[in-house]
Tab-separated table of N, CA and C and ligand atoms in Angstrom:
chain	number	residue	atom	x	y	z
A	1	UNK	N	-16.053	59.556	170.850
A	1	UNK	CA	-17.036	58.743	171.560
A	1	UNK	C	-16.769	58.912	173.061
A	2	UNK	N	-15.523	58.002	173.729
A	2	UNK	CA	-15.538	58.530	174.645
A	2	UNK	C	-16.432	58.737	175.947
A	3	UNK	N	-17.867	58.248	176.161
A	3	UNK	CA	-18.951	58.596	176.976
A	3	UNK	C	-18.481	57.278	178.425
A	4	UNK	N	-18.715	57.962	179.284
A	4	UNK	CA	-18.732	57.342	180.475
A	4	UNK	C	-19.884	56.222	181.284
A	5	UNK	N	-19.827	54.939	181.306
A	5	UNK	CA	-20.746	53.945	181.397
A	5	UNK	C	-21.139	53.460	182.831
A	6	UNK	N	-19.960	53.717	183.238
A	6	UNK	CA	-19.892	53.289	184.924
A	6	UNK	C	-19.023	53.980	186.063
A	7	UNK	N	-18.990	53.720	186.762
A	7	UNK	CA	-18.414	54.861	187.926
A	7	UNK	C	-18.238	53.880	189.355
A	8	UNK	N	-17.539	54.562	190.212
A	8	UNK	CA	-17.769	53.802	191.415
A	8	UNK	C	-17.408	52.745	191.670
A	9	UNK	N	-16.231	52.038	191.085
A	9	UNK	CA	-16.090	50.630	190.951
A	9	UNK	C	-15.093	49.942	191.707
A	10	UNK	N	-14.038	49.664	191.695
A	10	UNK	CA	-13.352	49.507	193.128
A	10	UNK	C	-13.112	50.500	194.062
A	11	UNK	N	-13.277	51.601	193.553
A	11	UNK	CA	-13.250	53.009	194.553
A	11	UNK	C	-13.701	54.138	193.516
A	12	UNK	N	-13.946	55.164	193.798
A	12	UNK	CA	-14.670	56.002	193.404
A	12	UNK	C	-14.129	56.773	192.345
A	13	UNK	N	-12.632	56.634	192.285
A	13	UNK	CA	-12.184	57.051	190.967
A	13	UNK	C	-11.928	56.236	189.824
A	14	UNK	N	-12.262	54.744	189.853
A	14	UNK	CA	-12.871	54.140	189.010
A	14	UNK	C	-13.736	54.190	187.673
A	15	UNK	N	-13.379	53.880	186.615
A	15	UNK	CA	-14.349	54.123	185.671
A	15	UNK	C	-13.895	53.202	184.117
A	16	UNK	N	-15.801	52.677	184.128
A	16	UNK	CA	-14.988	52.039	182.346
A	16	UNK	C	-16.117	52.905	181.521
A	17	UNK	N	-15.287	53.244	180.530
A	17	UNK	CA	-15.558	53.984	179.811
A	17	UNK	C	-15.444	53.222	178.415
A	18	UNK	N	-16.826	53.443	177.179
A	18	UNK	CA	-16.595	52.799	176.095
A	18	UNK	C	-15.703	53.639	175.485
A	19	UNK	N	-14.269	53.291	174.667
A	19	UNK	CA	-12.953	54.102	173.524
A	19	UNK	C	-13.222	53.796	172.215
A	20	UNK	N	-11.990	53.847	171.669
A	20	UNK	CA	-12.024	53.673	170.544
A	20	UNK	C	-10.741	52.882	170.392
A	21	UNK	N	-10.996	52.299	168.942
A	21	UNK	CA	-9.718	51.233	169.281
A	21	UNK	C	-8.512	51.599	169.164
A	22	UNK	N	-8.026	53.048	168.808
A	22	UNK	CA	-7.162	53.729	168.604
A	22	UNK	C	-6.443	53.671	170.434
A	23	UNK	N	-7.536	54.059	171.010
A	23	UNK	CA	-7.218	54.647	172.397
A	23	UNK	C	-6.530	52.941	173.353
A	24	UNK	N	-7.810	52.241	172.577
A	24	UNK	CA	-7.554	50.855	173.264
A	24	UNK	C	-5.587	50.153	172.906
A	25	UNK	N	-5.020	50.851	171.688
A	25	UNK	CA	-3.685	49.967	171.598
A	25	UNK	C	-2.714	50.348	172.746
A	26	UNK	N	-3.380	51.766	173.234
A	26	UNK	CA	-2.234	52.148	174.537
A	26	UNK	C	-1.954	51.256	175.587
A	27	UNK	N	-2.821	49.951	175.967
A	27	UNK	CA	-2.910	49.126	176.938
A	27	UNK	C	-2.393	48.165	175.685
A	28	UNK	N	-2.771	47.322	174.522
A	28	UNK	CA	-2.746	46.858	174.059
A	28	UNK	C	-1.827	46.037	172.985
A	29	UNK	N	-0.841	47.596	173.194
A	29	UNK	CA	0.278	47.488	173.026
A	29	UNK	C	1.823	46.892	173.759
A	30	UNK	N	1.400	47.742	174.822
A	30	UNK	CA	2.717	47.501	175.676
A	30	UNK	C	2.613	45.901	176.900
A	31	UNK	N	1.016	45.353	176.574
A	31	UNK	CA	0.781	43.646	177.191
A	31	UNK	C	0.947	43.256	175.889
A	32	UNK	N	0.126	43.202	174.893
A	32	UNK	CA	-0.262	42.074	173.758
A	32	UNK	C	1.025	42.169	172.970
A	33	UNK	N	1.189	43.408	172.412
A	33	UNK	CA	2.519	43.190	171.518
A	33	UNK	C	3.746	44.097	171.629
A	34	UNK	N	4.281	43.720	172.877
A	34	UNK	CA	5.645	44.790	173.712
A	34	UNK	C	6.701	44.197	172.566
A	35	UNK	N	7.193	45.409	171.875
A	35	UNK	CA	8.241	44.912	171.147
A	35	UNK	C	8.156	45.070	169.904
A	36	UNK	N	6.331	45.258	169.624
A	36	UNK	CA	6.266	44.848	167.979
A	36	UNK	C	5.800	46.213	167.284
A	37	UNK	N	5.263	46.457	166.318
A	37	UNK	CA	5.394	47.730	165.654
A	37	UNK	C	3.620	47.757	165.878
A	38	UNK	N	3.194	48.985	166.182
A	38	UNK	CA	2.281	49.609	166.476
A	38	UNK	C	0.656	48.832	165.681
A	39	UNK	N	1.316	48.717	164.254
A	39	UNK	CA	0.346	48.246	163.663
A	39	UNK	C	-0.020	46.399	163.876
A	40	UNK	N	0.724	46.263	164.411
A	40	UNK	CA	0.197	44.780	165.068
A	40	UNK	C	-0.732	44.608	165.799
A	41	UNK	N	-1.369	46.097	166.812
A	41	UNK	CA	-2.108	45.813	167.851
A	41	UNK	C	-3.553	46.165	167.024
A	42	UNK	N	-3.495	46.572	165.774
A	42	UNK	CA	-4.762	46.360	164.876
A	42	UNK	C	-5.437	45.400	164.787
A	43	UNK	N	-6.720	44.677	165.279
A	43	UNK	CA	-7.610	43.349	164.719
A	43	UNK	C	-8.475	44.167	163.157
A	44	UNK	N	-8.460	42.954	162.463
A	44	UNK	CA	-9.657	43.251	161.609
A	44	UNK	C	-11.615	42.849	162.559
A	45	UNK	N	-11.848	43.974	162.040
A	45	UNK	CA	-13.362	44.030	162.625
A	45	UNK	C	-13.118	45.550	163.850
A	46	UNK	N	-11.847	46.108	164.222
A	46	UNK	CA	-12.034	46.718	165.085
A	46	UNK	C	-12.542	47.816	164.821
A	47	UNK	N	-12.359	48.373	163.792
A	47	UNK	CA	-14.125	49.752	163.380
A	47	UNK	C	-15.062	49.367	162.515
A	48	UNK	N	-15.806	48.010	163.121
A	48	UNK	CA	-16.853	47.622	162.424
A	48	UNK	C	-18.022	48.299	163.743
A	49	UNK	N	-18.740	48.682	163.329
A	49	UNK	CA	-20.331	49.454	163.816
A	49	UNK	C	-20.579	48.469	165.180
A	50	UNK	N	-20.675	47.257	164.789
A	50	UNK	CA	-20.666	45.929	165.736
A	50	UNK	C	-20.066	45.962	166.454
A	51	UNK	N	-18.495	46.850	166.634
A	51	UNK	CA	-18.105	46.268	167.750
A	51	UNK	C	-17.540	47.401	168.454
A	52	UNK	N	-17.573	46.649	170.091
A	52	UNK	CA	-17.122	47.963	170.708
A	52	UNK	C	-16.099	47.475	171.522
A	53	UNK	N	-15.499	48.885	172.090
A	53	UNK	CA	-14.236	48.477	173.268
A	53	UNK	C	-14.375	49.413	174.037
A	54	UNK	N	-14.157	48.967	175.372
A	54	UNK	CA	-13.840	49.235	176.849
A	54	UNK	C	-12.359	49.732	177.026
A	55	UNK	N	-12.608	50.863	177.847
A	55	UNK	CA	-10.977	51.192	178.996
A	55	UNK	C	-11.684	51.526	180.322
A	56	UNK	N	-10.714	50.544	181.109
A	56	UNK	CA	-11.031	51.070	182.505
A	56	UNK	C	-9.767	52.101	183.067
A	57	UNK	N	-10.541	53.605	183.882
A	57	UNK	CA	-9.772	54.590	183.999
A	57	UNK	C	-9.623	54.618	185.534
A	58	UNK	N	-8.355	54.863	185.902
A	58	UNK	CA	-8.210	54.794	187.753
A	58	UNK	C	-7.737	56.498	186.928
A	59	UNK	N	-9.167	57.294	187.799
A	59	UNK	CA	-8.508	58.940	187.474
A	59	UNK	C	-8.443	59.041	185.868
A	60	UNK	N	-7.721	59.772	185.151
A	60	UNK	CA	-7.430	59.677	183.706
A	60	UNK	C	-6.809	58.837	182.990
A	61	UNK	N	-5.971	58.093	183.916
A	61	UNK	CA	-5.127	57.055	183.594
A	61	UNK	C	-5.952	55.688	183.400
A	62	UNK	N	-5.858	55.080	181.829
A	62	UNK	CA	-6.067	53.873	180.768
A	62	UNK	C	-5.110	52.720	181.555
A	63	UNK	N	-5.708	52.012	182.293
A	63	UNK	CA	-4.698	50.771	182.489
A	63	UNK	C	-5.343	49.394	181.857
A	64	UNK	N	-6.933	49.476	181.327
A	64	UNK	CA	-6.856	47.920	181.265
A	64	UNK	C	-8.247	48.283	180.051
A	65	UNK	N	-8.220	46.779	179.212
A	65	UNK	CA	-9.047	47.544	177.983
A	65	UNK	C	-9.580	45.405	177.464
A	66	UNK	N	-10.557	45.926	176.557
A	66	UNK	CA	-11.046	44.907	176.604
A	66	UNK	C	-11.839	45.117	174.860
A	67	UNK	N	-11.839	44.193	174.044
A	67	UNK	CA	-12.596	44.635	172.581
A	67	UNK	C	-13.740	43.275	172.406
A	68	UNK	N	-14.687	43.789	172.391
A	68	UNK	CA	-15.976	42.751	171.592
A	68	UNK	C	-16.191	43.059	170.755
A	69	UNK	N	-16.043	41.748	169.618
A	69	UNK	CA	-16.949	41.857	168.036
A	69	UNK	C	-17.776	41.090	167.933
A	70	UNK	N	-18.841	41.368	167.354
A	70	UNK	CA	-20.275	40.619	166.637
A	70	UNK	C	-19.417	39.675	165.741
A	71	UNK	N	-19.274	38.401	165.744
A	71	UNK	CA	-18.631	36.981	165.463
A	71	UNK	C	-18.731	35.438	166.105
A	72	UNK	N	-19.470	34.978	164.806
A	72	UNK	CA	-19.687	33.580	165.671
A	72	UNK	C	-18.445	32.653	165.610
A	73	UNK	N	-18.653	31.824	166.360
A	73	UNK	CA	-17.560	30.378	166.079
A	73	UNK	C	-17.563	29.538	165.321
A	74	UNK	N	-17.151	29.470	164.354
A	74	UNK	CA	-16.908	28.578	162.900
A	74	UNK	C	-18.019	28.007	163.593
A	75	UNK	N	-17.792	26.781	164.145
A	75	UNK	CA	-18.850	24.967	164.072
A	75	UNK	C	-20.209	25.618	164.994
A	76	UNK	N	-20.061	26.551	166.241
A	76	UNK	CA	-21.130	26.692	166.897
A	76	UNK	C	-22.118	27.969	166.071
A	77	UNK	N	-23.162	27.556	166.149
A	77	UNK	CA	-23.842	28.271	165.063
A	77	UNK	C	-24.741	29.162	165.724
A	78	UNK	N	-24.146	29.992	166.599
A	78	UNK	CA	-24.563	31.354	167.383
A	78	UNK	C	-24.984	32.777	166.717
A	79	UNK	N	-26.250	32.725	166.149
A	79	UNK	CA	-26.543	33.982	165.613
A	79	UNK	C	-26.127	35.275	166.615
A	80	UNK	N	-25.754	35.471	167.576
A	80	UNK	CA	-25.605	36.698	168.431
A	80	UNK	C	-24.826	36.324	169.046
A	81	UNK	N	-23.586	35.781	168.593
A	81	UNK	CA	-22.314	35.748	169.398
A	81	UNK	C	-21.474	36.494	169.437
A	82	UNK	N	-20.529	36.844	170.530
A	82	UNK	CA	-19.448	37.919	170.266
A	82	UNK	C	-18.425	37.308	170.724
A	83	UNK	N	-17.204	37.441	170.047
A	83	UNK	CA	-15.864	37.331	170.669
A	83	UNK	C	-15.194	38.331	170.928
A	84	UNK	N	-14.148	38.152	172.321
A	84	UNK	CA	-13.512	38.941	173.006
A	84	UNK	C	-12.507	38.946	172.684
A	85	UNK	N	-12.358	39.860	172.552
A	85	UNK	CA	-10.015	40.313	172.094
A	85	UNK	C	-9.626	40.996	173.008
A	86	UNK	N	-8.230	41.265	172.809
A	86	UNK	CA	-7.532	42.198	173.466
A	86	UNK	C	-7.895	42.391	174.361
A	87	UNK	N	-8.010	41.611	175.351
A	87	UNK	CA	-8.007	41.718	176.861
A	87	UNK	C	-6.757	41.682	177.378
A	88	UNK	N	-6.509	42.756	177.582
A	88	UNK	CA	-4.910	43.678	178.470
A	88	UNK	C	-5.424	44.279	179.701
A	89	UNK	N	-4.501	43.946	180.491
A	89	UNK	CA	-4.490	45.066	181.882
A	89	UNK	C	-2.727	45.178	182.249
A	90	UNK	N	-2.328	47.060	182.330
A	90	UNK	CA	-0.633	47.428	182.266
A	90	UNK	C	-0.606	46.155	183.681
A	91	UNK	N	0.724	45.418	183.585
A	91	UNK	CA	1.335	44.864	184.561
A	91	UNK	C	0.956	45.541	186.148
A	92	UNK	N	1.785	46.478	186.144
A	92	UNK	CA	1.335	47.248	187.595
A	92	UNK	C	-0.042	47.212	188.308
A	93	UNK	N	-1.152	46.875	186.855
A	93	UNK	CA	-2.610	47.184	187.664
A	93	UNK	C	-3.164	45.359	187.769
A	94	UNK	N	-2.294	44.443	187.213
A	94	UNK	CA	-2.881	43.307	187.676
A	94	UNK	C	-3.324	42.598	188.716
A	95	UNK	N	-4.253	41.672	188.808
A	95	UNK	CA	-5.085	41.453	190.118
A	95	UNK	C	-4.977	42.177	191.000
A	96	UNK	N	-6.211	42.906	190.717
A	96	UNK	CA	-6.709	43.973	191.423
A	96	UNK	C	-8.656	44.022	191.002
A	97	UNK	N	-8.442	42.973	190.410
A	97	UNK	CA	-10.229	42.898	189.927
A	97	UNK	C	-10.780	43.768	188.552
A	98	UNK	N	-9.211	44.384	188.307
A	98	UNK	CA	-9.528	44.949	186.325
A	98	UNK	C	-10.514	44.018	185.712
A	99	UNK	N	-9.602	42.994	185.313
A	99	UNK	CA	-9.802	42.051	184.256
A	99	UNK	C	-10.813	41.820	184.499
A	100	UNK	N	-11.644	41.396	185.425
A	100	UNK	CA	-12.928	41.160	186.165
A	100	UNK	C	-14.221	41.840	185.965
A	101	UNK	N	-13.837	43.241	186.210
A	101	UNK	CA	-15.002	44.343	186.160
A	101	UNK	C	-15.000	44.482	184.459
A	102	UNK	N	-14.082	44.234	183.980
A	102	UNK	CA	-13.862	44.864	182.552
A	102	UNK	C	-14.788	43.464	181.759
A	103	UNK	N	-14.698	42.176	182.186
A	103	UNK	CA	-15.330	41.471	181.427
A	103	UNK	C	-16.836	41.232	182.099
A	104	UNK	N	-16.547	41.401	182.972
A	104	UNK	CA	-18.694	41.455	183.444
A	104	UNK	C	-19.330	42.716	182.863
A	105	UNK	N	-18.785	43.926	182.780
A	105	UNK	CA	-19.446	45.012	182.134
A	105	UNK	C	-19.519	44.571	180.027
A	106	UNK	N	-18.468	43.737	179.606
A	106	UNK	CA	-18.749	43.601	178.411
A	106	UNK	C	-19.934	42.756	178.325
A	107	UNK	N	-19.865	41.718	179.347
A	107	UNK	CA	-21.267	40.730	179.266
A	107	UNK	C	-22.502	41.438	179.031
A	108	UNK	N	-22.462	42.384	180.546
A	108	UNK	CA	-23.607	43.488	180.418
A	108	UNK	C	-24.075	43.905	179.457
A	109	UNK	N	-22.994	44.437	178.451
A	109	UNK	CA	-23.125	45.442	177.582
A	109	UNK	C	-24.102	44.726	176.179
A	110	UNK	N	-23.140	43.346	176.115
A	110	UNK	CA	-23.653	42.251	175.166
A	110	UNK	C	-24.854	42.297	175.430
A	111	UNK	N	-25.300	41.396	176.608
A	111	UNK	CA	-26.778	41.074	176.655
A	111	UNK	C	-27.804	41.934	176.199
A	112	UNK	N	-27.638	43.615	176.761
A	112	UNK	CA	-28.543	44.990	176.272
A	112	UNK	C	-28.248	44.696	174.722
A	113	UNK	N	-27.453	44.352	174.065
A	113	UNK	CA	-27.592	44.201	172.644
A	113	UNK	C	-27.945	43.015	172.060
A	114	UNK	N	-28.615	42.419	172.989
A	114	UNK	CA	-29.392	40.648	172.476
A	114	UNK	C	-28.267	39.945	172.478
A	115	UNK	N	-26.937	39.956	172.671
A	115	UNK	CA	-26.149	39.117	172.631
A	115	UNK	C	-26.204	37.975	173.450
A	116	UNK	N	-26.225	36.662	172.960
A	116	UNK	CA	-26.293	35.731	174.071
A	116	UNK	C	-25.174	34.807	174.361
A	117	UNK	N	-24.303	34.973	173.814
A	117	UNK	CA	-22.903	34.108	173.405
A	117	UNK	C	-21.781	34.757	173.730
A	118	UNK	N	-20.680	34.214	174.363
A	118	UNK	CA	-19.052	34.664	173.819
A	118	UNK	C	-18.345	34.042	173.861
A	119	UNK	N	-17.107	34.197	172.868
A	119	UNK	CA	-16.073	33.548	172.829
A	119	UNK	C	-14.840	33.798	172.531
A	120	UNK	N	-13.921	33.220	173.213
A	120	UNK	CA	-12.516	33.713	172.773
A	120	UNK	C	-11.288	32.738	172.489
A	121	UNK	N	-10.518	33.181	171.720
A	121	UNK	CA	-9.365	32.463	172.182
A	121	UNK	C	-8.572	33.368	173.248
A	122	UNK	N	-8.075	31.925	174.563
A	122	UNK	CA	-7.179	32.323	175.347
A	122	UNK	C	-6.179	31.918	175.516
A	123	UNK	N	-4.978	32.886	176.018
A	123	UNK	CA	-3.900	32.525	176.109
A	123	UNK	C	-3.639	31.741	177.600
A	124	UNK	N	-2.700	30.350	177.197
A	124	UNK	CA	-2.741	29.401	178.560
A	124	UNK	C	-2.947	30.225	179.096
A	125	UNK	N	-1.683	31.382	179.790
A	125	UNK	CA	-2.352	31.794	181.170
A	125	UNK	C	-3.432	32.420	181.726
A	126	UNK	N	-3.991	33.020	180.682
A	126	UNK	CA	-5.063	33.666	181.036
A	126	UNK	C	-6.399	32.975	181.431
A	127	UNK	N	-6.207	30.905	181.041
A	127	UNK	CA	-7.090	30.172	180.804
A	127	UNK	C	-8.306	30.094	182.629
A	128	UNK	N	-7.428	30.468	183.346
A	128	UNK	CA	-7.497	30.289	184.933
A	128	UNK	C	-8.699	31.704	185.281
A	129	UNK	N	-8.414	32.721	184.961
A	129	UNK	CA	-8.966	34.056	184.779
A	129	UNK	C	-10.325	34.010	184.020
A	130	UNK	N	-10.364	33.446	182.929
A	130	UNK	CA	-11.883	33.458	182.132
A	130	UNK	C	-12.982	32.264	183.111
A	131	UNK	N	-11.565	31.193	183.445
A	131	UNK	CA	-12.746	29.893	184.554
A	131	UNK	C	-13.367	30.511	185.024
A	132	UNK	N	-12.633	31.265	186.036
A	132	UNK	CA	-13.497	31.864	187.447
A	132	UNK	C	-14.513	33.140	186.711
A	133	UNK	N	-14.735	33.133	185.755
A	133	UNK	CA	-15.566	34.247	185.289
A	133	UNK	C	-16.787	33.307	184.393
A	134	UNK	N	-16.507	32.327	184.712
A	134	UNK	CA	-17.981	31.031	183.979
A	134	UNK	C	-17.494	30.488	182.520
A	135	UNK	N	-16.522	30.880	181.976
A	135	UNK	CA	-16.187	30.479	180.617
A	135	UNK	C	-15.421	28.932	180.924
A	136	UNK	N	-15.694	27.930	179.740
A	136	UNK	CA	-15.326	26.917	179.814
A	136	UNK	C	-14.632	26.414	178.506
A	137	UNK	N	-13.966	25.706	178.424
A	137	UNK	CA	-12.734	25.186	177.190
A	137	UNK	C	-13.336	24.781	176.711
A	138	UNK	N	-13.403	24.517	175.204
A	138	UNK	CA	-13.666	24.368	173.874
A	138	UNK	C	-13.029	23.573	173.080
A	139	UNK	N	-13.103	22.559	172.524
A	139	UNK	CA	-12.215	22.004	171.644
A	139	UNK	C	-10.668	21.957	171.614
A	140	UNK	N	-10.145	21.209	170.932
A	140	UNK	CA	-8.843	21.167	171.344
A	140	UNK	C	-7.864	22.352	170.917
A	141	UNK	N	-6.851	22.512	172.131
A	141	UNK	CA	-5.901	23.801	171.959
A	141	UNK	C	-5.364	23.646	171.121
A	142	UNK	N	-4.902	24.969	170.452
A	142	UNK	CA	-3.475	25.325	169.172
A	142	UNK	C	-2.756	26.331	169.224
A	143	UNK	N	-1.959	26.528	168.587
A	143	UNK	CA	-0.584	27.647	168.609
A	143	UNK	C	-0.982	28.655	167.940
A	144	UNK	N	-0.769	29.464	168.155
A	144	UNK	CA	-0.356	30.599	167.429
A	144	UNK	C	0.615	31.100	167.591
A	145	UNK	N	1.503	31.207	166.251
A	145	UNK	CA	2.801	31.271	166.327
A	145	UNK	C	3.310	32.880	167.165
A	146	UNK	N	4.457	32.200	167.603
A	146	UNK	CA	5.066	33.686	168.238
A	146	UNK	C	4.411	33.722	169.607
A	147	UNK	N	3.194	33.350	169.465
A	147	UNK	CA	2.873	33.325	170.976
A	147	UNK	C	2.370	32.998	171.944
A	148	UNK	N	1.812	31.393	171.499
A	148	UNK	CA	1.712	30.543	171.920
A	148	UNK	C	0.679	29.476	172.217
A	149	UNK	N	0.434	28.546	173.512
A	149	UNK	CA	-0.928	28.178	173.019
A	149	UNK	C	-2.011	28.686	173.415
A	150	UNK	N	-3.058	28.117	172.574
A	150	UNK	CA	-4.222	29.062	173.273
A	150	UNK	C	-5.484	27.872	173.303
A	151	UNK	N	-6.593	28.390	173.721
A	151	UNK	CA	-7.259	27.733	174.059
A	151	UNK	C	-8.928	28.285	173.919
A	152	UNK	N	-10.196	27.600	173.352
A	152	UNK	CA	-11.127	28.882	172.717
A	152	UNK	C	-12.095	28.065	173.809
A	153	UNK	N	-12.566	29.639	174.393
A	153	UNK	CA	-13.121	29.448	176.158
A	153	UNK	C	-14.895	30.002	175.639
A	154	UNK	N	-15.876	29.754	175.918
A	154	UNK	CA	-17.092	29.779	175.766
A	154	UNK	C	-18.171	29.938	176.832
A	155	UNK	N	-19.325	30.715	176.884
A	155	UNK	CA	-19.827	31.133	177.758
A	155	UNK	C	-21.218	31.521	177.333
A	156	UNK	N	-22.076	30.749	177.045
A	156	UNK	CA	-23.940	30.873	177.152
A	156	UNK	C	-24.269	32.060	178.092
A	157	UNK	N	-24.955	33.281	177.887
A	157	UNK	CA	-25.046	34.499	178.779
A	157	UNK	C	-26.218	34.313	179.125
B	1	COA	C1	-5.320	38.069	182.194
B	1	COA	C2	-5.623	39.498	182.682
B	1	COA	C3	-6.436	40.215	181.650
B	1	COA	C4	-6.398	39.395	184.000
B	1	COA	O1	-6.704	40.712	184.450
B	1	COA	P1	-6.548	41.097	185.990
B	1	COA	O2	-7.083	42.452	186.190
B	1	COA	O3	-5.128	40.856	186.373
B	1	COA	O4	-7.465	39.993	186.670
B	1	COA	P2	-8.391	40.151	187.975
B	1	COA	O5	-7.602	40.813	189.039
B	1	COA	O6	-9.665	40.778	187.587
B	1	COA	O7	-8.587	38.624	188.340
B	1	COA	C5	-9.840	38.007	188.545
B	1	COA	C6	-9.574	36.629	189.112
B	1	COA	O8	-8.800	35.863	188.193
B	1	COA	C7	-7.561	35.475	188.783
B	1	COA	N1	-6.523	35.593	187.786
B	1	COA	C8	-6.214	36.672	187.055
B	1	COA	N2	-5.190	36.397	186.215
B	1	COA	C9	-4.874	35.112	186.455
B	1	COA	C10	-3.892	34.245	185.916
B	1	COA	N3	-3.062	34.624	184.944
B	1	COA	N4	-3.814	32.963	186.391
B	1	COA	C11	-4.672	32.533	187.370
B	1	COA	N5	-5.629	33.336	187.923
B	1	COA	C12	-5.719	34.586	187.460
B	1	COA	C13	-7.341	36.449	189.923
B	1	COA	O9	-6.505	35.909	190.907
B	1	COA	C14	-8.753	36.679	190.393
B	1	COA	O10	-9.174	35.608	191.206
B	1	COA	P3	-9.991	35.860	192.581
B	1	COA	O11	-11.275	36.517	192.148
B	1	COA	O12	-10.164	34.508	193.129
B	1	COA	O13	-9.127	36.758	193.375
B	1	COA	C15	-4.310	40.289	182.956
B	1	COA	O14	-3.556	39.615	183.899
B	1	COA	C16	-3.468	40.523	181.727
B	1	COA	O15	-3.619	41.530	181.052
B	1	COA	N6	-2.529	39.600	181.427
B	1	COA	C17	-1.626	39.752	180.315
B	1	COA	C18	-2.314	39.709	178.968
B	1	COA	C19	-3.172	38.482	178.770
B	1	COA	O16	-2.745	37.353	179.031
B	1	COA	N7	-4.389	38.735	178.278
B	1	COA	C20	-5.331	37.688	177.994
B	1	COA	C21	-5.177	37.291	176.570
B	1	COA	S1	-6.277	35.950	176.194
């Protein structure tokens, strides 16, 4: 797959490109699960037709990656909702406006596919990062073991 979507983005060697989720554990791995065995950075749904994933490339180099699936929220009854996973960016490339470009281009991408919804669970820290991007808290937080709490952030497109 592989095809190039955007260009030009904090500087000209910039680029997010839709992957595959194979390509996506290279980021996904060494933020989400440093330590753990390869097959952890697998979601179920990640080669469903429905869903796609993002890498943003500085040059050839994969630093930050992002996965949407066609999935509603148990109680909210969103026919065209998507939730966001695996939102990683490598340490070195943080705030720098990755995380940023990588989730306004998934919005983008959603909406061209009628999507009008998203949602995620987030991790506390990341809870600060989805605010400033219009997403708002959801019901009350819970654990997930091993790694901690999280919090399910929501966003009407
Ligand atoms: C969370 C993460 C994806 C953000 O990506 P990023 O490229 O570093 O974020 P950006 O540079 O695009 O930040 C956009 C804005 O959010 C803010 N922000 C980013 N991460 C933040 C954090 N952890 N706490 C508070 N604010 C944060 C930035 O300061 C920036 O604000 P500004 O526009 O006022 O300058 C990235 O830090 C990461 O991969 N963290 C580790 C893995 C993780 O927690 N993933 C989320 C799982 S739910």
């Amino acid at each position: 797959m592989d095809c190039i979507y955007f260009v030009n983005m904090e500087t000209s060697k910039s680029s997010i490109k839709e992957i595959t989720a194979t390509t996506a554990f290279k980021v996904r791995h060494p933020v989400l699960r440093e330590g753990k065995p390869i097959d952890s950075c697998q979601f179920t749904g990640d080669d469903f037709p429905t869903t796609f994933h993002l890498g943003y490339y500085i040059h050839d180099e994969l630093v930050g990656v992002v996965t949407l699936m066609k999935n509603s929220y148990k109680e909210l009854d969103h026919k065209n909702a998507y939730q966001l996973r695996g939102m990683a960016v490598l340490t070195n490339f943080q705030k720098r406006g990755i995380g940023d470009a990588l989730v306004k281009k998934a919005e983008e991408m959603i909406l061209a596919r009628g999507g009008t919804f998203i949602w995620m669970n987030a991790r506390e820290i990341a809870v600060r990062f989805y605010e400033k991007l219009g997403y708002t808290k959801h019901d009350v937080p819970f654990t997930i073991p091993k790694i901690g709490l999280h919090f399910v952030m929501i966003k009407t497109l």
